[in-house]
PDB file of C-alpha atoms in Angstrom:
ATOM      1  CA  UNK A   1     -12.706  17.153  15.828  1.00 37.00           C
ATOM      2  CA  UNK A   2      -9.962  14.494  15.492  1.00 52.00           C
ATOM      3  CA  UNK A   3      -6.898  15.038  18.241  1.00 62.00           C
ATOM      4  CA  UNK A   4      -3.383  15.580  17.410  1.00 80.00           C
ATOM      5  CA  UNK A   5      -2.220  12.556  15.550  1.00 87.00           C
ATOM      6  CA  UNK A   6       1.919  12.823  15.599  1.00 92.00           C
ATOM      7  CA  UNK A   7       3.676  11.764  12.722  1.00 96.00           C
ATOM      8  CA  UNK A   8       7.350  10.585  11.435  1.00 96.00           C
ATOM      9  CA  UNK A   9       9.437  11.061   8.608  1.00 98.00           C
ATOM     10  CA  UNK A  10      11.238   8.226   7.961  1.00 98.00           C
ATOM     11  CA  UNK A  11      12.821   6.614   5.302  1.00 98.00           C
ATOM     12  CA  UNK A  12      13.562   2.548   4.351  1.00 98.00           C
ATOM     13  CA  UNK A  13      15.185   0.801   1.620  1.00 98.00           C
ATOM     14  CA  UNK A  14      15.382  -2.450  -0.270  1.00 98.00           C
ATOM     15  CA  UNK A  15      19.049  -3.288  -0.503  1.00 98.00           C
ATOM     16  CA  UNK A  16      19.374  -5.933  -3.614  1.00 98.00           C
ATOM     17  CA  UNK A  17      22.292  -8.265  -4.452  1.00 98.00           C
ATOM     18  CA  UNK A  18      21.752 -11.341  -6.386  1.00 96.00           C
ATOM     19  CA  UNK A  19      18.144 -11.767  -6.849  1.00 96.00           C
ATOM     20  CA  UNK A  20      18.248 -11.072  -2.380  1.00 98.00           C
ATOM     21  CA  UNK A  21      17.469  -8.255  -0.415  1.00 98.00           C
ATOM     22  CA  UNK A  22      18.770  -7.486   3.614  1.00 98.00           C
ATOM     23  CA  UNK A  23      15.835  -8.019   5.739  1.00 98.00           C
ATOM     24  CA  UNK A  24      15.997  -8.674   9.548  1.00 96.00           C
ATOM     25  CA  UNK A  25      13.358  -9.724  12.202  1.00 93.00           C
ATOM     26  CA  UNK A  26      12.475  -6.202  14.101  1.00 89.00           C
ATOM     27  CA  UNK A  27      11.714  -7.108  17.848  1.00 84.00           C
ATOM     28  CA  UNK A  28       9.780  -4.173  18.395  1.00 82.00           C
ATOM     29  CA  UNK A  29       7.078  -4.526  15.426  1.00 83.00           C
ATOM     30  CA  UNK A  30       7.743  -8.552  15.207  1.00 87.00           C
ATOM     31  CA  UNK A  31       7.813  -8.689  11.427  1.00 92.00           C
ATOM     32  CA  UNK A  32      10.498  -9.081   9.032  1.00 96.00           C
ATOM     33  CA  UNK A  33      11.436  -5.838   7.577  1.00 97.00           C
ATOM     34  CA  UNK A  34      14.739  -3.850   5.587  1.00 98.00           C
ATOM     35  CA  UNK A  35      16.887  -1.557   6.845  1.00 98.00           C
ATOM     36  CA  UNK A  36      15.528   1.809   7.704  1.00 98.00           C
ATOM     37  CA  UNK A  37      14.887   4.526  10.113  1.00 97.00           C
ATOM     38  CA  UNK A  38      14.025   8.262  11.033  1.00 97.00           C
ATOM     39  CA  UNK A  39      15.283  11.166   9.156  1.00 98.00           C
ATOM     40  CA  UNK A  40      17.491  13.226  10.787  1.00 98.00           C
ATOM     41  CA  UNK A  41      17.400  17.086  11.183  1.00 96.00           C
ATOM     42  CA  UNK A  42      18.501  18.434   7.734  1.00 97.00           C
ATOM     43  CA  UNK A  43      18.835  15.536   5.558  1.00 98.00           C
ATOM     44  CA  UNK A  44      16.519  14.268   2.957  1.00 98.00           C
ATOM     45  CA  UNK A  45      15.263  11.247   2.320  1.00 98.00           C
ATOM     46  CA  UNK A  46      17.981  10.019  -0.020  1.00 98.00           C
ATOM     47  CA  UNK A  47      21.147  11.008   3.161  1.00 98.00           C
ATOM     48  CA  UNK A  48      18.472   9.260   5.698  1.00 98.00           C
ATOM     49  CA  UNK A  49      18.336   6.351   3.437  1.00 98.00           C
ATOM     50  CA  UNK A  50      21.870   5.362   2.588  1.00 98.00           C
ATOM     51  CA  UNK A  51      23.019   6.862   6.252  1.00 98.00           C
ATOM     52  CA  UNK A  52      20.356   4.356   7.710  1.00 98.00           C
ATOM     53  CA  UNK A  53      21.667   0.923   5.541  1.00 98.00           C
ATOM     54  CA  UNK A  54      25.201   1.791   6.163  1.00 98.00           C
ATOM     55  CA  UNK A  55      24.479   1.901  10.369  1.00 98.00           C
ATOM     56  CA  UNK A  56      21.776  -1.199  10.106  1.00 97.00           C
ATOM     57  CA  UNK A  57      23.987  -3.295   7.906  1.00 98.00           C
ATOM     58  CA  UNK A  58      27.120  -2.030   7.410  1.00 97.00           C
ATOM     59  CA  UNK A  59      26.540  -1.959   3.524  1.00 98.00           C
ATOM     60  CA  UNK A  60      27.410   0.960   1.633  1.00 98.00           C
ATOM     61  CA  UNK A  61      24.857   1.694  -1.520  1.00 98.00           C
ATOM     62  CA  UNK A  62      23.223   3.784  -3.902  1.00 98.00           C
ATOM     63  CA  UNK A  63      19.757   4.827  -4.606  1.00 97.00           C
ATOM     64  CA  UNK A  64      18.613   2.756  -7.842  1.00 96.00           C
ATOM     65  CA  UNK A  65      16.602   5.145 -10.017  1.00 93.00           C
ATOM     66  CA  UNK A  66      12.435   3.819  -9.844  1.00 92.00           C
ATOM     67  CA  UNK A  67      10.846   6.403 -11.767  1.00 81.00           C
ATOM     68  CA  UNK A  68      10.226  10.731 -11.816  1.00 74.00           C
ATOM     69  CA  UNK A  69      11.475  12.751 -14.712  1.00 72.00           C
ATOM     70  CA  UNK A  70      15.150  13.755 -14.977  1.00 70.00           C
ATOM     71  CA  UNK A  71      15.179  17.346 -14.241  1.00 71.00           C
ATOM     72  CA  UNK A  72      17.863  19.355 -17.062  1.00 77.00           C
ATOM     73  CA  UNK A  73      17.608  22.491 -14.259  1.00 82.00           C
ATOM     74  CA  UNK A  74      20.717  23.461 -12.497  1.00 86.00           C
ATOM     75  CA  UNK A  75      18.888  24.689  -9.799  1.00 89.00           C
ATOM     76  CA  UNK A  76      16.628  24.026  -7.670  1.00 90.00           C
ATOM     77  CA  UNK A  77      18.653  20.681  -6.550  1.00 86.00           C
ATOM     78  CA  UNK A  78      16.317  17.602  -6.927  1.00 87.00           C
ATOM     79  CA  UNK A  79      16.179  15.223  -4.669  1.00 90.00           C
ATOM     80  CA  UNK A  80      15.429  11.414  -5.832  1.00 92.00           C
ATOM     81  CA  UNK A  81      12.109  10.177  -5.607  1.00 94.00           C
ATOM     82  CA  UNK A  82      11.455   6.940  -3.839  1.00 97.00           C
ATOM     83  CA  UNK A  83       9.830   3.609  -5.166  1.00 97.00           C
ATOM     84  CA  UNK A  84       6.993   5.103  -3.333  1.00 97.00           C
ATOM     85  CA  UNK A  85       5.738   6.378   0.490  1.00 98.00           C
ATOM     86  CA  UNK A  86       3.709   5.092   2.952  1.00 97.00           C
ATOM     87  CA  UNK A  87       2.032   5.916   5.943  1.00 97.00           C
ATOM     88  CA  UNK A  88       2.360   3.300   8.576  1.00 95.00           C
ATOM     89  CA  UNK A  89       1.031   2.809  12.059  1.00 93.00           C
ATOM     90  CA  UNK A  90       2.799   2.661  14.891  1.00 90.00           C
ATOM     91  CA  UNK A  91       1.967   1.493  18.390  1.00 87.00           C
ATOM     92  CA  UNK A  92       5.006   2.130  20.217  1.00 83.00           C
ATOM     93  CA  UNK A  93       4.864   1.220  23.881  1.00 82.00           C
ATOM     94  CA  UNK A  94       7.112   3.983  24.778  1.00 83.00           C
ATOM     95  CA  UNK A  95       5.914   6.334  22.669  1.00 83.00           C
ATOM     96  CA  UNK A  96       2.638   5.699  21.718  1.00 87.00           C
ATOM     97  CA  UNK A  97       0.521   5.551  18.743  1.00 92.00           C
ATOM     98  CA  UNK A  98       1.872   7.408  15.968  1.00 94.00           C
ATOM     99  CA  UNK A  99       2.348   7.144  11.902  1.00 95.00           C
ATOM    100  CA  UNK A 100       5.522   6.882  10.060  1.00 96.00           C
ATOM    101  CA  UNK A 101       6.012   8.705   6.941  1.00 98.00           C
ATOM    102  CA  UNK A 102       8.135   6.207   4.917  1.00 98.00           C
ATOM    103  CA  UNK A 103       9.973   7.191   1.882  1.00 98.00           C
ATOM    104  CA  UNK A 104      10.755   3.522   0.665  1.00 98.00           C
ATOM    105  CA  UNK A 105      13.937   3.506  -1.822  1.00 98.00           C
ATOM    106  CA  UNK A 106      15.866   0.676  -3.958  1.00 98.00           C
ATOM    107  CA  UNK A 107      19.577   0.481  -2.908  1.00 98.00           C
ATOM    108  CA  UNK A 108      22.483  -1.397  -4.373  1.00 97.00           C
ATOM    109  CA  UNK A 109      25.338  -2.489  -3.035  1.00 98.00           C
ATOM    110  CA  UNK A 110      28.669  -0.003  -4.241  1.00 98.00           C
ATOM    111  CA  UNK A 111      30.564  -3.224  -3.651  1.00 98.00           C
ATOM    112  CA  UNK A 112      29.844  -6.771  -3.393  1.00 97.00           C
ATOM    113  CA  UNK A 113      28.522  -7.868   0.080  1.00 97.00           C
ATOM    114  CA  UNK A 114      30.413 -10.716   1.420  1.00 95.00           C
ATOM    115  CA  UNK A 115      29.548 -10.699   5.441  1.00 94.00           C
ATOM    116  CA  UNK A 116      26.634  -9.178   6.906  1.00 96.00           C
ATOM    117  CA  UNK A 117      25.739  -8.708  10.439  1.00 95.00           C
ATOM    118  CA  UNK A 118      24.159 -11.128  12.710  1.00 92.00           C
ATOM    119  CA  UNK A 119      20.598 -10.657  12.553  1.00 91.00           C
ATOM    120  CA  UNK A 120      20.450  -9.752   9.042  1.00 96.00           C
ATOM    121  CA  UNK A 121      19.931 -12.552   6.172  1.00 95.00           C
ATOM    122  CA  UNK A 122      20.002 -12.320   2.401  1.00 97.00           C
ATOM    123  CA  UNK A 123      16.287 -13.303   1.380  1.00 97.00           C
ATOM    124  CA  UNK A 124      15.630 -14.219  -2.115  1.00 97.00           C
ATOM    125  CA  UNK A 125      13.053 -13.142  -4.633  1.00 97.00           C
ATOM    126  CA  UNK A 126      12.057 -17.087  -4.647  1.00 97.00           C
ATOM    127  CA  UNK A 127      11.958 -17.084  -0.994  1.00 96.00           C
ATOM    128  CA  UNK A 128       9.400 -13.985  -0.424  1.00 97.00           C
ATOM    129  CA  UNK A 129       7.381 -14.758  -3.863  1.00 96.00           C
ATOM    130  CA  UNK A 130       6.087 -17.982  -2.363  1.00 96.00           C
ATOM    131  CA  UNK A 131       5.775 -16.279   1.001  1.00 95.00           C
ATOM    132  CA  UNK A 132       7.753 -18.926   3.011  1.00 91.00           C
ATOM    133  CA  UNK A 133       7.877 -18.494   6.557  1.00 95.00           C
ATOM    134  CA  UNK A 134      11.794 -17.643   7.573  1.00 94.00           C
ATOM    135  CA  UNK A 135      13.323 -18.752  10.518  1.00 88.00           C
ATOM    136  CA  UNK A 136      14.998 -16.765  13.287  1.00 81.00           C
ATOM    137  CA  UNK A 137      16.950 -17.724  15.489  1.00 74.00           C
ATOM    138  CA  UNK A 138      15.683 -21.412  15.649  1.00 71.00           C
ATOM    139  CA  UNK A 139      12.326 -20.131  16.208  1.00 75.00           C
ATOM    140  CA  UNK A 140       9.234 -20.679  14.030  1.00 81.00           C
ATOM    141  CA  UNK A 141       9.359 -19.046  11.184  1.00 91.00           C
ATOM    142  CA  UNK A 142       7.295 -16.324  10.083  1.00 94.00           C
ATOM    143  CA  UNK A 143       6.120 -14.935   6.274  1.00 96.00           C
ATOM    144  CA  UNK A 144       7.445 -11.199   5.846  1.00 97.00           C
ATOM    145  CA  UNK A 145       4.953  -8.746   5.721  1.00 96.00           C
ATOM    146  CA  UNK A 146       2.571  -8.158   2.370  1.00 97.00           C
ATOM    147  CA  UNK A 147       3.866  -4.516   2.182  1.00 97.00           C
ATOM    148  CA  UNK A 148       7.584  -6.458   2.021  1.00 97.00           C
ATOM    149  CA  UNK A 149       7.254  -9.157  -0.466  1.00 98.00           C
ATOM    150  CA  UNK A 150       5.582  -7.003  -2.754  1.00 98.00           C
ATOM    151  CA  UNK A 151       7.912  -3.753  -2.684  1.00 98.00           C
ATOM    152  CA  UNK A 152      10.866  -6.383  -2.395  1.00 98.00           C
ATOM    153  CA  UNK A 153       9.339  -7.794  -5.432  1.00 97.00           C
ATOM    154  CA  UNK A 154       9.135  -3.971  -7.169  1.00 97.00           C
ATOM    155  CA  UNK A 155      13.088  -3.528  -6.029  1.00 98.00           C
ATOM    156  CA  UNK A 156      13.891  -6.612  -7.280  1.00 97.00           C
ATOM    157  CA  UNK A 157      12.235  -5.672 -11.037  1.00 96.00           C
ATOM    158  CA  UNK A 158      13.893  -2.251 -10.516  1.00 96.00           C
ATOM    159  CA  UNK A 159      17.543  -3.544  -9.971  1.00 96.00           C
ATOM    160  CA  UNK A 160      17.249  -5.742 -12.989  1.00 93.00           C
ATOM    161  CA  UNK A 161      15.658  -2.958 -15.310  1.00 91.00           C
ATOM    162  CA  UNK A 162      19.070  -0.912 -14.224  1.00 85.00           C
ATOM    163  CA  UNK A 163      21.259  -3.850 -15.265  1.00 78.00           C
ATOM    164  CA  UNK A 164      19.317  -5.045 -18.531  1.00 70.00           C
TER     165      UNK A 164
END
């Protein structure tokens, strides 16, 4: 029999302006990666989302619609579906090996983005298509994770479907 394995709910999202989405270099996990974090007691995926890019970044967005079937009920409420979810390990030194549950969303801006926090950096769909290494903090660089370039690339399409 296989032990307890503790898991996460946790939601992320690909924030898009301009052909860019936010990434910054996590020091825990040592990867490039978007905004994101755990959902909270009583919200879904959708308030953990936006609630986790407005703390991260200071950006205020929306959820761009990726796919599901517009409901025409009036009840019960639906909540959005994400781009898609993932199960990721984790090997937390404080808290030990788990998985994260990770609803991964496409956000937009409500506003143009002028200034973003230190630590953060616009990265463009040029930029994580060829899978260039990106600097930080005048280290070496390093490529962003698969998983990233290719749902940044999936965000990216999404975002420019909505705007077509």
């Amino acid at each position: 029999m296989i032990g307890h394995l503790e898991r996460h709910f946790t939601a992320t999202g690909f924030v898009v302006q301009d052909d860019a989405t936010l990434l910054h270099w996590h020091a825990k996990l040592q990867c490039w990666l978007p905004p994101g974090g755990h959902i909270e007691p009583n919200e879904d995926p959708v308030q953990a989302v936006l609630r986790e890019v407005a703390e991260e970044t200071g950006v205020q967005a929306v959820v761009v619609p990726t796919g599901g079937v517009e409901s025409t009920l009036e009840y019960p409420q639906e909540v959005q579906p994400p781009l898609t979810i993932m199960v990721e390990d984790i090997d937390d030194p404080v808290q030990g090996f788990h998985q994260h549950i990770d609803f991964i969303y496409v956000c937009r801006p409500t506003a143009r983005v002028e200034a973003i926090p230190d630590g953060w950096r616009w990265v463009t769909r040029d930029e994580l298509a060829a899978g260039l290494p990106l600097a930080r903090n005048g280290s070496e660089g390093v490529t962003p994770p698969d998983d990233v370039r290719l749902l940044a690339a999936r965000a990216f399409e999404a975002v420019s479907a909505q705007t077509a």
